[in-house]
Structure formats: C-alpha cells, structure tokens
Short mmCIF file of C-alpha atoms in Angstrom, two decimals:
data_model
loop_
_atom_site.label_atom_id
_atom_site.label_comp_id
_atom_site.label_asym_id
_atom_site.label_seq_id
_atom_site.Cartn_x
_atom_site.Cartn_y
_atom_site.Cartn_z
CA MET A 1 187.89 121.83 112.88
CA SER A 2 190.75 124.09 114.65
CA ASP A 3 193.21 126.03 113.10
CA LYS A 4 195.39 125.74 115.91
CA PRO A 5 198.76 124.14 114.41
CA VAL A 6 199.62 121.20 116.05
CA ALA A 7 202.49 120.73 118.21
CA TYR A 8 204.33 118.83 119.42
CA ARG A 9 206.70 118.69 122.56
CA GLN A 10 210.47 115.99 123.65
CA SER A 11 208.77 113.93 125.42
CA ARG A 12 209.99 112.79 128.71
CA PHE A 13 211.04 109.57 129.99
CA ARG A 14 209.17 107.97 131.69
CA THR A 15 209.44 104.27 133.54
CA PRO A 16 208.71 101.55 132.08
CA PRO A 17 205.60 100.00 134.11
CA GLY A 18 206.78 97.06 135.98
CA ALA A 19 210.13 98.16 136.50
CA ALA A 20 212.35 99.08 139.38
CA GLU A 21 214.48 101.91 139.50
CA VAL A 22 217.85 101.89 141.51
CA LEU A 23 219.82 104.32 143.49
CA LEU A 24 223.37 102.73 142.93
CA VAL A 25 225.28 105.51 145.80
CA ARG A 26 229.15 104.03 146.59
CA HIS A 27 230.24 104.14 150.06
CA GLY A 28 231.90 107.06 151.83
CA GLU A 29 235.82 107.04 151.86
CA SER A 30 237.15 104.62 153.72
CA GLU A 31 239.99 105.18 155.92
CA PRO A 32 243.59 105.26 154.75
CA ALA A 33 245.55 101.83 153.90
CA ARG A 34 248.76 101.33 155.55
CA PRO A 35 251.60 98.95 155.62
CA ASP A 36 251.86 97.75 158.60
CA ARG A 37 248.00 98.05 159.79
CA PRO A 38 246.23 96.12 157.16
CA PHE A 39 242.75 95.74 156.87
CA PRO A 40 240.78 92.87 158.22
CA LEU A 41 239.08 90.33 156.18
CA VAL A 42 235.17 89.46 155.81
CA ASP A 43 235.03 86.39 153.82
CA GLY A 44 238.62 87.45 152.16
CA HIS A 45 237.67 91.32 151.21
CA GLY A 46 239.10 93.29 152.21
CA ASP A 47 237.04 95.50 154.93
CA PRO A 48 238.43 99.25 155.97
CA GLU A 49 235.80 101.59 158.47
CA LEU A 50 234.52 104.83 156.57
CA ALA A 51 236.56 107.93 157.91
CA PRO A 52 235.85 111.52 159.36
CA GLU A 53 235.46 112.24 155.04
CA GLY A 54 233.38 109.48 154.30
CA ARG A 55 231.02 109.95 157.19
CA GLU A 56 230.39 113.26 156.74
CA GLN A 57 229.49 111.90 153.25
CA ALA A 58 227.07 109.70 154.30
CA GLU A 59 225.36 112.45 155.96
CA ARG A 60 225.05 114.13 153.09
CA VAL A 61 223.92 111.41 151.17
CA ALA A 62 220.86 111.20 153.65
CA ARG A 63 219.68 114.47 153.02
CA ARG A 64 220.12 114.37 149.17
CA LEU A 65 217.84 111.46 149.46
CA ALA A 66 215.94 111.48 152.56
CA ALA A 67 212.88 113.32 150.79
CA GLU A 68 213.09 110.61 148.07
CA ARG A 69 210.59 107.73 148.53
CA VAL A 70 212.36 104.16 148.76
CA ASP A 71 210.94 101.08 149.33
CA ALA A 72 214.06 99.53 150.68
CA VAL A 73 217.92 99.90 151.37
CA TYR A 74 220.68 97.49 150.61
CA VAL A 75 224.24 97.35 151.84
CA THR A 76 227.25 95.10 151.15
CA THR A 77 228.89 92.39 153.25
CA LEU A 78 231.25 95.16 154.34
CA ARG A 79 230.80 97.59 156.77
CA ARG A 80 231.76 100.74 154.69
CA THR A 81 228.75 100.73 152.98
CA VAL A 82 226.49 99.49 155.97
CA GLN A 83 228.62 102.64 157.42
CA THR A 84 227.24 104.57 154.78
CA ALA A 85 223.90 103.61 154.22
CA ALA A 86 223.02 103.69 158.44
CA PRO A 87 222.18 107.95 158.35
CA LEU A 88 220.00 107.89 155.60
CA ALA A 89 218.52 104.16 156.85
CA ALA A 90 217.94 106.07 160.31
CA ARG A 91 215.60 108.77 158.43
CA LEU A 92 213.45 106.60 156.56
CA GLY A 93 212.98 103.89 159.61
CA LEU A 94 213.70 101.12 157.06
CA THR A 95 216.38 98.41 158.22
CA PRO A 96 219.60 98.12 155.45
CA VAL A 97 219.03 93.90 153.66
CA VAL A 98 222.80 92.86 153.01
CA GLU A 99 223.08 91.52 149.47
CA PRO A 100 226.27 89.43 149.89
CA GLY A 101 225.77 89.51 146.13
CA LEU A 102 226.79 93.22 145.71
CA ARG A 103 230.47 92.88 147.39
CA GLU A 104 233.37 94.24 146.22
CA VAL A 105 235.24 92.29 143.19
CA HIS A 106 238.00 90.15 144.87
CA LEU A 107 241.04 91.70 144.47
CA GLY A 108 243.17 88.89 145.61
CA GLU A 109 246.36 88.38 145.99
CA TRP A 110 246.27 92.33 146.49
CA GLU A 111 242.81 92.45 149.63
CA GLY A 112 243.84 93.93 152.60
CA GLY A 113 244.81 97.76 151.34
CA LEU A 114 247.99 96.48 149.28
CA PHE A 115 245.50 97.02 145.87
CA ARG A 116 245.95 101.12 146.49
CA ARG A 117 249.68 100.81 147.44
CA MET A 118 250.18 98.71 143.19
CA VAL A 119 248.43 101.25 142.57
CA ALA A 120 250.15 103.84 143.42
CA GLU A 121 253.25 102.47 142.97
CA GLY A 122 252.61 101.23 139.38
CA HIS A 123 252.99 97.99 139.83
CA PRO A 124 252.94 96.11 136.04
CA ALA A 125 249.63 94.55 137.36
CA ALA A 126 248.24 96.77 138.02
CA ARG A 127 249.10 98.69 134.26
CA ARG A 128 248.28 96.27 132.77
CA MET A 129 244.79 95.67 134.74
CA THR A 130 244.11 99.95 133.78
CA ALA A 131 245.31 98.97 129.97
CA GLU A 132 243.41 95.67 129.71
CA GLU A 133 240.65 96.82 132.12
CA ARG A 134 240.33 92.96 133.55
CA TRP A 135 240.16 92.98 137.40
CA ASP A 136 241.86 89.33 136.68
CA ALA A 137 244.99 90.46 135.83
CA ILE A 138 245.67 91.01 139.76
CA PRO A 139 247.49 87.99 140.88
CA GLY A 140 244.31 85.43 142.42
CA ALA A 141 241.61 87.90 141.92
CA GLU A 142 237.89 87.26 140.48
CA PRO A 143 237.46 86.44 137.07
CA ALA A 144 236.07 89.09 135.03
CA ALA A 145 233.17 86.40 134.20
CA ALA A 146 232.91 85.35 137.66
CA PHE A 147 231.89 89.40 139.57
CA SER A 148 230.11 89.79 136.01
CA GLY A 149 227.06 86.88 136.49
CA ARG A 150 227.46 87.78 140.59
CA VAL A 151 226.35 91.77 139.92
CA ARG A 152 224.13 90.71 136.40
CA ASP A 153 221.96 87.81 139.33
CA ALA A 154 221.99 90.47 142.08
CA LEU A 155 220.58 93.26 140.62
CA ALA A 156 218.21 90.67 138.64
CA ARG A 157 217.08 89.78 141.86
CA LEU A 158 216.43 93.14 143.20
CA ALA A 159 214.44 94.54 140.41
CA ALA A 160 212.68 91.30 140.10
CA ALA A 161 211.96 91.76 144.27
CA HIS A 162 210.84 95.81 143.81
CA PRO A 163 208.34 95.87 140.37
CA ASP A 164 207.10 99.10 140.32
CA GLY A 165 209.75 100.01 143.15
CA ARG A 166 212.46 102.50 144.28
CA ILE A 167 215.67 101.35 146.93
CA VAL A 168 219.15 102.25 146.95
CA VAL A 169 221.91 100.23 147.17
CA VAL A 170 224.76 101.17 148.74
CA THR A 171 227.82 99.38 147.30
CA HIS A 172 231.31 99.68 145.74
CA ALA A 173 233.22 101.45 142.51
CA GLY A 174 233.74 98.35 141.13
CA VAL A 175 230.18 96.77 141.19
CA ILE A 176 228.49 100.35 139.82
CA ALA A 177 231.10 100.47 137.04
CA GLU A 178 230.54 97.18 136.14
CA ALA A 179 226.50 97.14 136.39
CA LEU A 180 226.61 100.32 134.64
CA ALA A 181 228.97 98.56 132.12
CA GLN A 182 226.09 96.07 131.43
CA ALA A 183 223.82 97.96 131.06
CA THR A 184 225.42 100.43 128.25
CA GLY A 185 227.27 97.84 126.43
CA SER A 186 230.58 99.45 127.35
CA ARG A 187 234.07 98.92 128.21
CA PRO A 188 234.11 97.26 131.74
CA PHE A 189 236.24 100.24 133.56
CA ALA A 190 234.00 103.24 131.13
CA PHE A 191 232.78 104.02 134.29
CA LEU A 192 234.87 103.18 137.20
CA GLY A 193 235.72 105.91 138.96
CA ALA A 194 232.10 106.50 140.92
CA ASP A 195 233.42 109.50 143.39
CA ASN A 196 232.68 108.50 147.19
CA GLY A 197 229.42 109.33 148.06
CA SER A 198 228.22 109.65 144.20
CA VAL A 199 224.91 108.49 143.04
CA SER A 200 223.94 106.46 139.65
CA HIS A 201 220.20 105.60 138.76
CA LEU A 202 219.14 102.64 136.82
CA VAL A 203 216.09 101.91 135.26
CA LEU A 204 215.39 98.13 135.52
CA THR A 205 213.33 95.43 133.76
CA GLY A 206 213.18 91.80 132.78
CA ALA A 207 214.98 93.12 129.20
CA ARG A 208 216.63 96.33 129.36
CA TRP A 209 218.56 98.55 131.56
CA VAL A 210 218.76 101.99 131.14
CA LEU A 211 221.70 104.01 132.47
CA ARG A 212 219.48 107.45 133.62
CA ARG A 213 222.67 109.17 135.96
CA PHE A 214 226.06 108.43 136.34
CA ASN A 215 228.11 109.64 139.40
CA ASP A 216 225.93 112.73 140.76
CA THR A 217 227.47 115.08 143.67
CA ALA A 218 225.06 118.04 143.63
CA HIS A 219 224.45 117.24 147.11
CA LEU A 220 228.50 117.08 148.11
CA GLU A 221 229.73 119.81 146.60
CA PRO A 222 228.01 123.90 146.48
CA GLY A 223 228.69 124.09 143.10
CA PHE A 224 229.45 122.71 140.14
CA THR A 225 233.10 121.13 139.77
CA THR A 226 235.04 118.96 137.64
CA THR A 227 237.17 117.67 141.01
CA ALA A 228 236.41 114.65 143.79
CA THR A 229 236.50 117.06 147.01
CA LEU A 230 234.44 117.38 150.19
CA PRO A 231 233.84 121.07 150.56
CA ALA A 232 235.09 122.45 154.27
#
C-alpha cells in the first residue's frame, strides 16, 4: 500500500457527450443610421451593411477562429451577419447556412435605423424599454414571449443537428442577450451589450445550457481593455 498522500486536483470543464458547442459571434459594426436615409428593410427588419470598422472586425474574427474545429457556420437573413461571416467561412471552406430564427428582435415602428435615434434622444419608450427590460415597450415591437421562443427553438434545433459538434453562429446583440439570459436564468437584459465582433460561447444539451464565456474580444484588442474601441 502506497504511503503517498492522495491529492485531488480541481476538475476542468468537460463538454458532455452529445452536447453542441455554439460560438455566438456578434456581427461587425454596421453603417451609421441617418434620418434622411433609412436602412432598407428585409421582412420588416432594418438591413444596413457593415461599416469599414465592421469589415475589419470580421477579418479579426476570421483570424481568431480559423484554427478552431468548426463544423458549420450559420448566419441570419440580414446582410451584416452574412458579411461578418464571409472571411471566416472562406478560411474554413464552409458555406454559411441561413437560420431565420436567429435574426434580430423586431423593433416595430423603430426599424430602419430609427431605434438608434430614439435611444440617443432618450425617448420615453426607450427609457421604459431599458427600465423594464422589454423590447416590446417599443411601439409595434416583437412580443417578449415570441422573441424568447424563437431564439430558444432555433438554438435547440441547431444543437440537435450537431451533437458532439461545434458551430459558429453570427447573429445580433439582442439574440445573444436572450440566449445567455435563458442559459443562466438572468434578467432579460443582463447580457445586453455584446461588442461588435465579440465571441460568446454556449454548450447546449437537451436538458441544460451552459455559458462558457461572454463578450470575448481578445482578437479585437492588443491587450486587456474595458472599452469597445477597435485599434487602428
């Protein structure tokens, strides 16, 4: 019998068998909203292109994730996600698949870029949205239960299609916030504010969603920072 004392190291996280790893990438920065030039609409959703800064963020995402094992890349119906995913998909030799269920929350009467103006000017409905953590405080916006349901259904469907796999989903800030709130049981807007080009990481099983990281921007900055600036 050995006299060597028993030592128990801290255990490391292991992805459960059959689970899917989902890397949620927020699209790059989109073009500015201008009152005289509203964004075109796709199925009622504002559809701006990426700004030059957003294209640079997309390239940095591609460099960060190109060495990872990725089984599929998903985008939404909106071109800012398609444009963000393009450099990574090209490096990986994958064709992005459109997942409509992960498009951004519908902002009702504030689509086409008006949302940014109303928030910047402190419109009462915008203040109520923030205070109550409800998108549907905006006139005509998507009901909270409908948005929550479609995000959960879409992610569960993708997870079921990729057991023991890893996928990249290029999507939107509202969707990321909703997915992470569901994974953690947090307040609805607790994770609102993922930076453009950031990576968040979920591990999904049929019974449990595990948050592994939120708003990883190491590929966008040369060192640790608490701001959301892109280096020159």
